[in-house]
PDB file of C-alpha atoms in Angstrom:
ATOM      1  CA  MET A  27      87.805 103.660 150.016  1.00  0.00           C
ATOM      2  CA  PHE A  28      91.418 102.546 149.953  1.00  0.00           C
ATOM      3  CA  LEU A  29      93.883 103.329 147.159  1.00  0.00           C
ATOM      4  CA  VAL A  30      96.422 100.528 146.849  1.00  0.00           C
ATOM      5  CA  PRO A  31      99.915 101.730 145.865  1.00  0.00           C
ATOM      6  CA  LEU A  32     100.489 101.340 142.114  1.00  0.00           C
ATOM      7  CA  SER A  33     101.079  97.723 141.236  1.00  0.00           C
ATOM      8  CA  ARG A  34     103.655  96.824 138.613  1.00  0.00           C
ATOM      9  CA  ASP A  35     103.604  93.749 136.434  1.00  0.00           C
ATOM     10  CA  GLU A  36     106.667  91.815 135.300  1.00  0.00           C
ATOM     11  CA  ALA A  37     107.278  94.333 132.495  1.00  0.00           C
ATOM     12  CA  ARG A  38     107.178  97.227 135.016  1.00  0.00           C
ATOM     13  CA  ARG A  39     103.855  98.553 133.691  1.00  0.00           C
ATOM     14  CA  SER A  40     101.846 100.432 136.334  1.00  0.00           C
ATOM     15  CA  HIS A  41      98.305  99.350 137.240  1.00  0.00           C
ATOM     16  CA  PRO A  42      96.067 101.288 139.678  1.00  0.00           C
ATOM     17  CA  LEU A  43      93.740  99.496 142.088  1.00  0.00           C
ATOM     18  CA  THR A  44      91.152 101.237 144.248  1.00  0.00           C
ATOM     19  CA  VAL A  45      89.216  99.220 146.828  1.00  0.00           C
ATOM     20  CA  HIS A  46      85.812 100.480 148.017  1.00  0.00           C
ATOM     21  CA  PHE A  47      84.646  98.998 151.320  1.00  0.00           C
ATOM     22  CA  ASP A  48      80.949  98.573 152.053  1.00  0.00           C
ATOM     23  CA  SER A  49      79.600  99.480 155.498  1.00  0.00           C
ATOM     24  CA  ASN A  50      78.875  95.756 155.971  1.00  0.00           C
ATOM     25  CA  TYR A  51      82.454  94.722 155.260  1.00  0.00           C
ATOM     26  CA  PRO A  52      83.666  91.983 155.542  1.00  0.00           C
ATOM     27  CA  THR A  53      80.258  90.304 155.097  1.00  0.00           C
ATOM     28  CA  VAL A  54      79.839  92.186 151.822  1.00  0.00           C
ATOM     29  CA  ALA A  55      82.744  91.970 149.374  1.00  0.00           C
ATOM     30  CA  PRO A  56      84.588  95.194 148.573  1.00  0.00           C
ATOM     31  CA  ARG A  57      84.164  96.762 145.147  1.00  0.00           C
ATOM     32  CA  CYS A  58      87.327  97.225 143.113  1.00  0.00           C
ATOM     33  CA  THR A  59      88.036  99.893 140.516  1.00  0.00           C
ATOM     34  CA  VAL A  60      90.678  98.722 138.062  1.00  0.00           C
ATOM     35  CA  ASP A  61      91.964  99.426 134.554  1.00  0.00           C
ATOM     36  CA  LEU A  62      91.653  95.990 132.947  1.00  0.00           C
ATOM     37  CA  PRO A  63      90.296  94.816 129.570  1.00  0.00           C
ATOM     38  CA  VAL A  64      87.657  92.688 131.346  1.00  0.00           C
ATOM     39  CA  ALA A  65      85.918  92.880 134.708  1.00  0.00           C
ATOM     40  CA  PHE A  66      87.946  92.012 137.794  1.00  0.00           C
ATOM     41  CA  ASP A  67      85.946  89.197 139.408  1.00  0.00           C
ATOM     42  CA  LEU A  68      87.049  89.213 143.017  1.00  0.00           C
ATOM     43  CA  ARG A  69      86.718  85.857 144.762  1.00  0.00           C
ATOM     44  CA  TRP A  70      85.594  86.826 148.269  1.00  0.00           C
ATOM     45  CA  SER A  71      85.178  85.048 151.558  1.00  0.00           C
ATOM     46  CA  ALA A  72      83.960  86.937 154.611  1.00  0.00           C
ATOM     47  CA  LYS A  73      86.110  84.655 156.741  1.00  0.00           C
ATOM     48  CA  ASP A  74      89.399  84.866 154.849  1.00  0.00           C
ATOM     49  CA  GLY A  75      89.011  88.060 152.867  1.00  0.00           C
ATOM     50  CA  CYS A  76      91.489  90.886 153.467  1.00  0.00           C
ATOM     51  CA  LEU A  77      93.358  93.573 151.553  1.00  0.00           C
ATOM     52  CA  ARG A  78      96.338  91.290 151.086  1.00  0.00           C
ATOM     53  CA  GLU A  79      94.135  88.675 149.408  1.00  0.00           C
ATOM     54  CA  ILE A  80      92.624  91.298 147.090  1.00  0.00           C
ATOM     55  CA  TYR A  81      96.106  92.405 146.084  1.00  0.00           C
ATOM     56  CA  ARG A  82      97.216  88.796 145.486  1.00  0.00           C
ATOM     57  CA  GLN A  83      94.281  88.151 143.173  1.00  0.00           C
ATOM     58  CA  PHE A  84      94.924  91.414 141.354  1.00  0.00           C
ATOM     59  CA  ILE A  85      98.556  90.502 140.672  1.00  0.00           C
ATOM     60  CA  GLU A  86      97.400  87.106 139.457  1.00  0.00           C
ATOM     61  CA  VAL A  87      95.063  88.758 136.955  1.00  0.00           C
ATOM     62  CA  LEU A  88      97.805  91.136 135.781  1.00  0.00           C
ATOM     63  CA  LYS A  89      99.976  88.166 134.868  1.00  0.00           C
ATOM     64  CA  SER A  90      97.184  86.681 132.746  1.00  0.00           C
ATOM     65  CA  TYR A  91      97.057  89.809 130.526  1.00  0.00           C
ATOM     66  CA  ALA A  92     100.816  90.348 130.211  1.00  0.00           C
ATOM     67  CA  GLU A  93     100.946  89.087 126.615  1.00  0.00           C
ATOM     68  CA  PHE A  94      97.955  91.226 125.608  1.00  0.00           C
ATOM     69  CA  TRP A  95      99.633  94.401 126.907  1.00  0.00           C
ATOM     70  CA  GLN A  96     102.935  93.445 125.325  1.00  0.00           C
ATOM     71  CA  LEU A  97     101.329  93.125 121.894  1.00  0.00           C
ATOM     72  CA  MET A  98      99.338  96.340 122.280  1.00  0.00           C
ATOM     73  CA  ASP A  99     102.395  98.232 123.511  1.00  0.00           C
ATOM     74  CA  GLU A 100     104.244  97.177 120.362  1.00  0.00           C
ATOM     75  CA  ILE A 101     101.479  98.712 118.250  1.00  0.00           C
ATOM     76  CA  ASP A 102     101.368 101.908 120.305  1.00  0.00           C
ATOM     77  CA  SER A 103     105.133 102.413 120.177  1.00  0.00           C
ATOM     78  CA  SER A 104     105.708 101.510 116.517  1.00  0.00           C
ATOM     79  CA  VAL A 105     102.896 102.992 114.422  1.00  0.00           C
ATOM     80  CA  TRP A 106     100.399 105.849 114.571  1.00  0.00           C
ATOM     81  CA  VAL A 107      97.302 104.964 116.575  1.00  0.00           C
ATOM     82  CA  LEU A 108      94.506 107.404 115.738  1.00  0.00           C
ATOM     83  CA  GLU A 109      92.022 106.050 118.273  1.00  0.00           C
ATOM     84  CA  PRO A 110      92.095 105.979 121.184  1.00  0.00           C
ATOM     85  CA  GLU A 111      94.533 108.891 121.343  1.00  0.00           C
ATOM     86  CA  GLN A 112      95.763 107.873 124.791  1.00  0.00           C
ATOM     87  CA  PRO A 113      94.995 104.163 125.193  1.00  0.00           C
ATOM     88  CA  ASN A 114      94.533 102.932 128.733  1.00  0.00           C
ATOM     89  CA  ARG A 115      95.148  99.375 129.878  1.00  0.00           C
ATOM     90  CA  SER A 116      91.500  98.411 129.369  1.00  0.00           C
ATOM     91  CA  ALA A 117      91.404  99.441 125.700  1.00  0.00           C
ATOM     92  CA  VAL A 118      91.059  96.528 123.268  1.00  0.00           C
ATOM     93  CA  LEU A 119      90.439  98.727 120.187  1.00  0.00           C
ATOM     94  CA  ARG A 120      93.080 100.381 118.035  1.00  0.00           C
ATOM     95  CA  ARG A 121      92.567 102.421 114.865  1.00  0.00           C
ATOM     96  CA  ILE A 122      95.890 102.438 113.040  1.00  0.00           C
ATOM     97  CA  ALA A 123      96.843 104.861 110.273  1.00  0.00           C
ATOM     98  CA  ILE A 124      97.598 103.339 106.859  1.00  0.00           C
ATOM     99  CA  SER A 125      97.633 106.630 104.932  1.00  0.00           C
ATOM    100  CA  SER A 126      96.111 110.092 105.272  1.00  0.00           C
ATOM    101  CA  SER A 127      92.823 108.704 103.919  1.00  0.00           C
ATOM    102  CA  MET A 128      92.816 105.112 105.173  1.00  0.00           C
ATOM    103  CA  SER A 129      93.041 103.331 108.504  1.00  0.00           C
ATOM    104  CA  VAL A 130      92.335  99.923 109.991  1.00  0.00           C
ATOM    105  CA  GLN A 131      90.492  99.332 113.248  1.00  0.00           C
ATOM    106  CA  ILE A 132      91.098  96.165 115.222  1.00  0.00           C
ATOM    107  CA  GLU A 133      89.423  94.738 118.309  1.00  0.00           C
ATOM    108  CA  VAL A 134      91.660  92.295 120.155  1.00  0.00           C
ATOM    109  CA  ASP A 135      90.519  89.471 122.404  1.00  0.00           C
ATOM    110  CA  ALA A 136      92.450  90.216 125.596  1.00  0.00           C
ATOM    111  CA  ARG A 137      92.195  86.603 126.739  1.00  0.00           C
ATOM    112  CA  GLN A 138      93.566  85.286 123.421  1.00  0.00           C
ATOM    113  CA  PRO A 139      95.509  88.248 122.075  1.00  0.00           C
ATOM    114  CA  ARG A 140      97.332  86.308 119.361  1.00  0.00           C
ATOM    115  CA  SER A 141      94.114  85.118 117.754  1.00  0.00           C
ATOM    116  CA  LEU A 142      92.665  86.868 114.712  1.00  0.00           C
ATOM    117  CA  PRO A 143      91.075  90.146 115.880  1.00  0.00           C
ATOM    118  CA  ALA A 144      87.965  91.767 114.466  1.00  0.00           C
ATOM    119  CA  ILE A 145      89.211  93.920 111.572  1.00  0.00           C
ATOM    120  CA  GLN A 146      87.468  96.902 109.968  1.00  0.00           C
ATOM    121  CA  LEU A 147      88.943  98.971 107.144  1.00  0.00           C
ATOM    122  CA  LEU A 148      88.028 102.651 107.136  1.00  0.00           C
ATOM    123  CA  GLY A 149      88.342 105.117 104.267  1.00  0.00           C
ATOM    124  CA  ALA A 150      87.092 105.798 100.769  1.00  0.00           C
ATOM    125  CA  ALA A 151      85.486 102.696  99.252  1.00  0.00           C
ATOM    126  CA  GLN A 152      87.619 102.968  96.127  1.00  0.00           C
ATOM    127  CA  ALA A 153      90.846 102.968  98.145  1.00  0.00           C
ATOM    128  CA  VAL A 154      89.765 100.418 100.726  1.00  0.00           C
ATOM    129  CA  SER A 155      88.437  97.849  98.234  1.00  0.00           C
ATOM    130  CA  PRO A 156      91.869  96.446  97.160  1.00  0.00           C
ATOM    131  CA  LEU A 157      92.917  96.106 100.803  1.00  0.00           C
ATOM    132  CA  ARG A 158      89.679  94.345 101.676  1.00  0.00           C
ATOM    133  CA  GLU A 159      90.247  91.883  98.832  1.00  0.00           C
ATOM    134  CA  CYS A 160      93.807  91.301 100.025  1.00  0.00           C
ATOM    135  CA  LEU A 161      92.565  90.797 103.578  1.00  0.00           C
ATOM    136  CA  ASN A 162      89.992  88.216 102.507  1.00  0.00           C
ATOM    137  CA  ARG A 163      92.587  86.318 100.477  1.00  0.00           C
ATOM    138  CA  ASN A 164      95.080  86.224 103.326  1.00  0.00           C
ATOM    139  CA  LEU A 165      92.880  85.503 106.350  1.00  0.00           C
ATOM    140  CA  ASP A 166      94.135  81.923 106.510  1.00  0.00           C
ATOM    141  CA  ASN A 167      97.700  83.221 106.786  1.00  0.00           C
ATOM    142  CA  TRP A 168      97.164  84.628 110.267  1.00  0.00           C
ATOM    143  CA  ASP A 169     100.002  83.176 112.352  1.00  0.00           C
ATOM    144  CA  VAL A 170      99.505  83.029 116.119  1.00  0.00           C
ATOM    145  CA  LYS A 171     103.289  82.881 116.551  1.00  0.00           C
ATOM    146  CA  GLN A 172     103.660  86.357 115.040  1.00  0.00           C
ATOM    147  CA  SER A 173     102.738  89.700 116.551  1.00  0.00           C
ATOM    148  CA  ILE A 174      99.466  91.445 115.738  1.00  0.00           C
ATOM    149  CA  LEU A 175     101.318  94.146 113.798  1.00  0.00           C
ATOM    150  CA  ASP A 176     103.336  91.670 111.717  1.00  0.00           C
ATOM    151  CA  ASN A 177     100.180  89.713 110.914  1.00  0.00           C
ATOM    152  CA  LEU A 178      98.286  92.840 109.830  1.00  0.00           C
ATOM    153  CA  THR A 179     101.153  93.761 107.518  1.00  0.00           C
ATOM    154  CA  VAL A 180     100.880  90.355 105.833  1.00  0.00           C
ATOM    155  CA  LEU A 181      97.076  90.267 105.674  1.00  0.00           C
ATOM    156  CA  LEU A 182      96.709  93.758 104.217  1.00  0.00           C
ATOM    157  CA  GLY A 183      99.872  93.792 102.112  1.00  0.00           C
ATOM    158  CA  VAL A 184     100.867  97.225 103.434  1.00  0.00           C
ATOM    159  CA  GLU A 185     103.667  98.823 105.404  1.00  0.00           C
ATOM    160  CA  PHE A 186     102.255 100.920 108.208  1.00  0.00           C
ATOM    161  CA  PRO A 187     103.721 104.428 108.531  1.00  0.00           C
ATOM    162  CA  ALA A 188     106.286 104.206 111.332  1.00  0.00           C
ATOM    163  CA  LYS A 189     106.616 106.760 114.102  1.00  0.00           C
ATOM    164  CA  ALA A 190     110.319 106.965 113.355  1.00  0.00           C
ATOM    165  CA  THR A 191     109.791 108.185 109.789  1.00  0.00           C
ATOM    166  CA  SER A 192     106.499 110.116 109.839  1.00  0.00           C
ATOM    167  CA  LYS A 193     104.486 112.607 111.874  1.00  0.00           C
ATOM    168  CA  LYS A 194     101.046 112.035 113.362  1.00  0.00           C
ATOM    169  CA  GLU A 195      99.786 115.298 111.865  1.00  0.00           C
ATOM    170  CA  GLU A 196     100.015 113.638 108.434  1.00  0.00           C
ATOM    171  CA  PHE A 197      97.147 111.348 109.446  1.00  0.00           C
ATOM    172  CA  HIS A 198      95.209 113.608 111.848  1.00  0.00           C
ATOM    173  CA  VAL A 199      93.241 115.362 109.090  1.00  0.00           C
ATOM    174  CA  ALA A 200      90.298 117.468 110.291  1.00  0.00           C
ATOM    175  CA  CYS A 201      86.743 117.000 109.054  1.00  0.00           C
ATOM    176  CA  GLY A 202      86.052 119.073 105.941  1.00  0.00           C
ATOM    177  CA  ILE A 203      82.684 120.234 107.274  1.00  0.00           C
ATOM    178  CA  CYS A 204      83.128 121.093 110.962  1.00  0.00           C
ATOM    179  CA  TYR A 205      86.932 121.663 110.654  1.00  0.00           C
ATOM    180  CA  ALA A 206      87.604 119.677 113.816  1.00  0.00           C
ATOM    181  CA  TYR A 207      89.294 116.320 114.279  1.00  0.00           C
ATOM    182  CA  ARG A 208      87.063 115.218 117.174  1.00  0.00           C
ATOM    183  CA  LEU A 209      83.266 115.332 117.234  1.00  0.00           C
ATOM    184  CA  ASP A 210      81.699 113.777 120.326  1.00  0.00           C
ATOM    185  CA  ASP A 211      84.939 111.805 120.674  1.00  0.00           C
ATOM    186  CA  ALA A 212      84.638 110.441 117.106  1.00  0.00           C
ATOM    187  CA  ALA A 213      87.309 110.956 114.460  1.00  0.00           C
ATOM    188  CA  PRO A 214      86.591 111.430 110.721  1.00  0.00           C
ATOM    189  CA  THR A 215      85.941 108.031 109.129  1.00  0.00           C
ATOM    190  CA  GLU A 216      84.217 108.934 105.833  1.00  0.00           C
ATOM    191  CA  VAL A 217      86.557 109.877 102.979  1.00  0.00           C
ATOM    192  CA  CYS A 218      85.906 111.202  99.481  1.00  0.00           C
ATOM    193  CA  ALA A 219      86.792 108.472  96.972  1.00  0.00           C
ATOM    194  CA  ASP A 220      88.212 110.885  94.392  1.00  0.00           C
ATOM    195  CA  ASP A 221      92.015 110.557  94.387  1.00  0.00           C
ATOM    196  CA  ARG A 222      92.386 114.285  93.788  1.00  0.00           C
ATOM    197  CA  CYS A 223      90.354 115.083  96.912  1.00  0.00           C
ATOM    198  CA  LYS A 224      90.378 112.379  99.605  1.00  0.00           C
ATOM    199  CA  GLN A 225      88.910 114.839 102.101  1.00  0.00           C
ATOM    200  CA  PRO A 226      87.778 113.125 105.328  1.00  0.00           C
ATOM    201  CA  PHE A 227      84.528 113.838 107.147  1.00  0.00           C
ATOM    202  CA  HIS A 228      82.830 112.805 110.345  1.00  0.00           C
ATOM    203  CA  HIS A 229      80.026 110.373 109.575  1.00  0.00           C
ATOM    204  CA  LEU A 230      77.464 112.618 111.287  1.00  0.00           C
ATOM    205  CA  CYS A 231      78.704 115.771 109.546  1.00  0.00           C
ATOM    206  CA  LEU A 232      78.550 114.208 106.100  1.00  0.00           C
ATOM    207  CA  TYR A 233      75.181 112.650 106.804  1.00  0.00           C
ATOM    208  CA  GLU A 234      73.675 115.965 107.912  1.00  0.00           C
ATOM    209  CA  TRP A 235      75.268 117.792 104.967  1.00  0.00           C
ATOM    210  CA  LEU A 236      73.939 115.401 102.340  1.00  0.00           C
ATOM    211  CA  ARG A 237      70.544 115.179 104.026  1.00  0.00           C
ATOM    212  CA  THR A 238      69.961 118.918 103.508  1.00  0.00           C
ATOM    213  CA  LEU A 239      70.937 118.970  99.818  1.00  0.00           C
ATOM    214  CA  PRO A 240      67.950 118.886  97.421  1.00  0.00           C
ATOM    215  CA  THR A 241      70.071 116.972  94.874  1.00  0.00           C
ATOM    216  CA  SER A 242      70.808 114.065  97.240  1.00  0.00           C
ATOM    217  CA  ARG A 243      68.826 110.852  96.951  1.00  0.00           C
ATOM    218  CA  VAL A 244      68.229 107.944  99.302  1.00  0.00           C
ATOM    219  CA  SER A 245      68.301 104.261  98.409  1.00  0.00           C
ATOM    220  CA  PHE A 246      67.608 101.801 101.209  1.00  0.00           C
ATOM    221  CA  ASN A 247      69.806 103.133 104.079  1.00  0.00           C
ATOM    222  CA  VAL A 248      72.367 104.988 101.936  1.00  0.00           C
ATOM    223  CA  ILE A 249      72.366 108.667 100.962  1.00  0.00           C
ATOM    224  CA  PHE A 250      73.896 109.484  97.556  1.00  0.00           C
ATOM    225  CA  GLY A 251      75.169 113.010  96.993  1.00  0.00           C
ATOM    226  CA  THR A 252      78.237 115.063  96.095  1.00  0.00           C
ATOM    227  CA  CYS A 253      81.392 115.830  98.065  1.00  0.00           C
ATOM    228  CA  PRO A 254      81.284 119.294  99.670  1.00  0.00           C
ATOM    229  CA  TYR A 255      84.835 119.901  98.390  1.00  0.00           C
ATOM    230  CA  CYS A 256      85.170 118.464  94.886  1.00  0.00           C
ATOM    231  CA  GLU A 257      81.488 117.811  94.031  1.00  0.00           C
ATOM    232  CA  GLN A 258      82.279 114.266  92.980  1.00  0.00           C
ATOM    233  CA  PRO A 259      79.832 111.485  93.996  1.00  0.00           C
ATOM    234  CA  ILE A 260      79.948 110.466  97.649  1.00  0.00           C
ATOM    235  CA  THR A 261      77.768 108.213  99.785  1.00  0.00           C
ATOM    236  CA  VAL A 262      77.146 107.692 103.464  1.00  0.00           C
ATOM    237  CA  LYS A 263      75.008 105.267 105.413  1.00  0.00           C
ATOM    238  CA  MET A 264      72.078 106.859 107.214  1.00  0.00           C
ATOM    239  CA  ALA A 265      72.657 107.595 110.905  1.00  0.00           C
ATOM    240  CA  GLY A 266      71.239 105.052 113.311  1.00  0.00           C
TER     241      GLY A 266
END
């Protein structure tokens, strides 16, 4: 194994590269451990292959994802990202806080980072519904010349809470059943639809809670029951 000194791209971002040599090197290509959004496909020749060539190809790949990291860095530095809590350079998902009871999750194509990402709204159905309608109306307004964050603001018709004017604790609300924010690395995504409550829950916690109540009922793959906090109607899709 050989740890290459940290490589830096044109924006001075650090990128680790570890090269693992097989006992049959150079006949067998080395295996590389990297932190990239897609696999690092090393082009290898037993005749010409060397550490310098691996490094050259790695730098070449870093340049191809420069715009992706630039756009993701803007999100991470400007607004509150709930998941992942500490994004690495391979992470293409971001769950961004909209309010204490709503968030939006995006999955960005690292090869075409300015294209429309996969978008999922999370929160109480009653609160999310107007945003989903706004999103559907505005999908054609996605502008590849604008940043991901600016486009999301237009599509959803919202202003994201800025780091400069809010605290992350306002959006890191613990599950109302297990009283933890993280459960098997999952954050609370189910929210009571009652405006007076808006208590969040982990999907698994709410599912297990409703499943044990004799008053709950099941229709297709949805469990209908009452919120553990306010006893207003609440639903959750069955696990699995």
